[in-house]
Amino acid sequence: ALPGVNASRGFPNEAGQPLPYARVQIDPATGKTRDQVQAELLAGDPAISVATVGDDALFVNPMTLDGAEREIVLARLLAVLGG
């Protein structure tokens, strides 16, 4: 767990389909805004594109990721968020 970061898994997805999603809520007290984290993920190598939800959260769709790619996304999120 990272202070100021709350990750959750939910159903259904944003289209109302019975598919999972991950929501990563970022408290600005972490020193980074949601938009900064999104930009750092996209600017990295490999570039990781995530959607935004509300004012302070990222939306990660795991449906197109295989096991290795999920680990890459997790590692990058942890690196960007200082974990």
Short mmCIF file of C-alpha atoms in Angstrom, two decimals:
data_model
loop_
_atom_site.label_atom_id
_atom_site.label_comp_id
_atom_site.label_asym_id
_atom_site.label_seq_id
_atom_site.Cartn_x
_atom_site.Cartn_y
_atom_site.Cartn_z
CA ALA A 1 0.00 0.00 0.00
CA LEU A 2 1.14 3.51 -0.79
CA PRO A 3 0.12 6.44 1.42
CA GLY A 4 -2.42 8.61 -0.37
CA VAL A 5 -3.18 6.02 -3.05
CA ASN A 6 -6.31 3.88 -3.00
CA ALA A 7 -6.68 1.16 -5.62
CA SER A 8 -9.88 -0.79 -6.08
CA ARG A 9 -11.33 -3.29 -8.52
CA GLY A 10 -14.88 -3.11 -9.66
CA PHE A 11 -17.62 -4.35 -11.95
CA PRO A 12 -19.26 -3.48 -14.31
CA ASN A 13 -16.96 -1.44 -16.55
CA GLU A 14 -17.68 2.11 -17.69
CA ALA A 15 -19.91 0.81 -20.51
CA GLY A 16 -22.03 -1.20 -18.08
CA GLN A 17 -20.60 -4.52 -19.26
CA PRO A 18 -19.85 -7.22 -16.67
CA LEU A 19 -16.09 -6.75 -17.08
CA PRO A 20 -13.55 -5.72 -14.44
CA TYR A 21 -11.72 -2.44 -14.12
CA ALA A 22 -9.16 -0.99 -11.75
CA ARG A 23 -9.57 2.47 -10.23
CA VAL A 24 -6.54 4.21 -8.74
CA GLN A 25 -7.43 7.24 -6.61
CA ILE A 26 -4.56 9.66 -5.95
CA ASP A 27 -4.57 12.14 -3.09
CA PRO A 28 -2.66 15.32 -4.09
CA ALA A 29 -0.90 15.03 -0.70
CA THR A 30 1.25 12.38 -2.42
CA GLY A 31 2.96 15.28 -4.20
CA LYS A 32 1.46 14.40 -7.58
CA THR A 33 -1.88 15.03 -9.14
CA ARG A 34 -3.83 12.47 -11.11
CA ASP A 35 -2.99 14.38 -14.31
CA GLN A 36 0.75 14.35 -13.52
CA VAL A 37 0.69 10.59 -12.96
CA GLN A 38 -1.25 10.07 -16.20
CA ALA A 39 1.27 12.21 -18.13
CA GLU A 40 4.28 10.38 -16.65
CA LEU A 41 2.80 7.00 -17.55
CA LEU A 42 2.19 8.14 -21.13
CA ALA A 43 5.65 9.70 -21.49
CA GLY A 44 7.48 6.60 -20.23
CA ASP A 45 8.84 3.58 -22.05
CA PRO A 46 6.67 1.75 -22.74
CA ALA A 47 3.99 4.42 -22.95
CA ILE A 48 1.00 3.47 -20.80
CA SER A 49 -2.35 5.06 -21.56
CA VAL A 50 -4.94 5.22 -18.79
CA ALA A 51 -8.25 7.03 -18.57
CA THR A 52 -9.28 9.52 -15.90
CA VAL A 53 -12.25 9.25 -13.56
CA GLY A 54 -13.65 12.13 -11.54
CA ASP A 55 -11.17 14.69 -10.26
CA ASP A 56 -8.55 12.43 -8.70
CA ALA A 57 -8.56 8.91 -10.13
CA LEU A 58 -7.20 6.84 -12.99
CA PHE A 59 -9.13 4.08 -14.71
CA VAL A 60 -7.14 1.04 -15.87
CA ASN A 61 -8.78 -1.43 -18.23
CA PRO A 62 -7.09 -4.82 -17.75
CA MET A 63 -8.99 -6.55 -20.55
CA THR A 64 -6.30 -6.01 -23.18
CA LEU A 65 -3.34 -6.84 -20.94
CA ASP A 66 -1.66 -10.20 -20.59
CA GLY A 67 0.05 -11.26 -17.35
CA ALA A 68 3.43 -9.72 -18.21
CA GLU A 69 1.82 -6.45 -19.28
CA ARG A 70 -0.16 -6.22 -16.03
CA GLU A 71 3.13 -6.49 -14.14
CA ILE A 72 4.65 -3.71 -16.29
CA VAL A 73 1.70 -1.40 -15.60
CA LEU A 74 1.90 -2.13 -11.87
CA ALA A 75 5.67 -1.55 -11.77
CA ARG A 76 5.35 1.75 -13.62
CA LEU A 77 2.51 2.93 -11.37
CA LEU A 78 4.60 2.12 -8.31
CA ALA A 79 7.64 3.90 -9.77
CA VAL A 80 5.67 7.02 -10.72
CA LEU A 81 3.92 7.13 -7.34
CA GLY A 82 7.14 6.55 -5.40
CA GLY A 83 6.45 3.02 -4.21
#
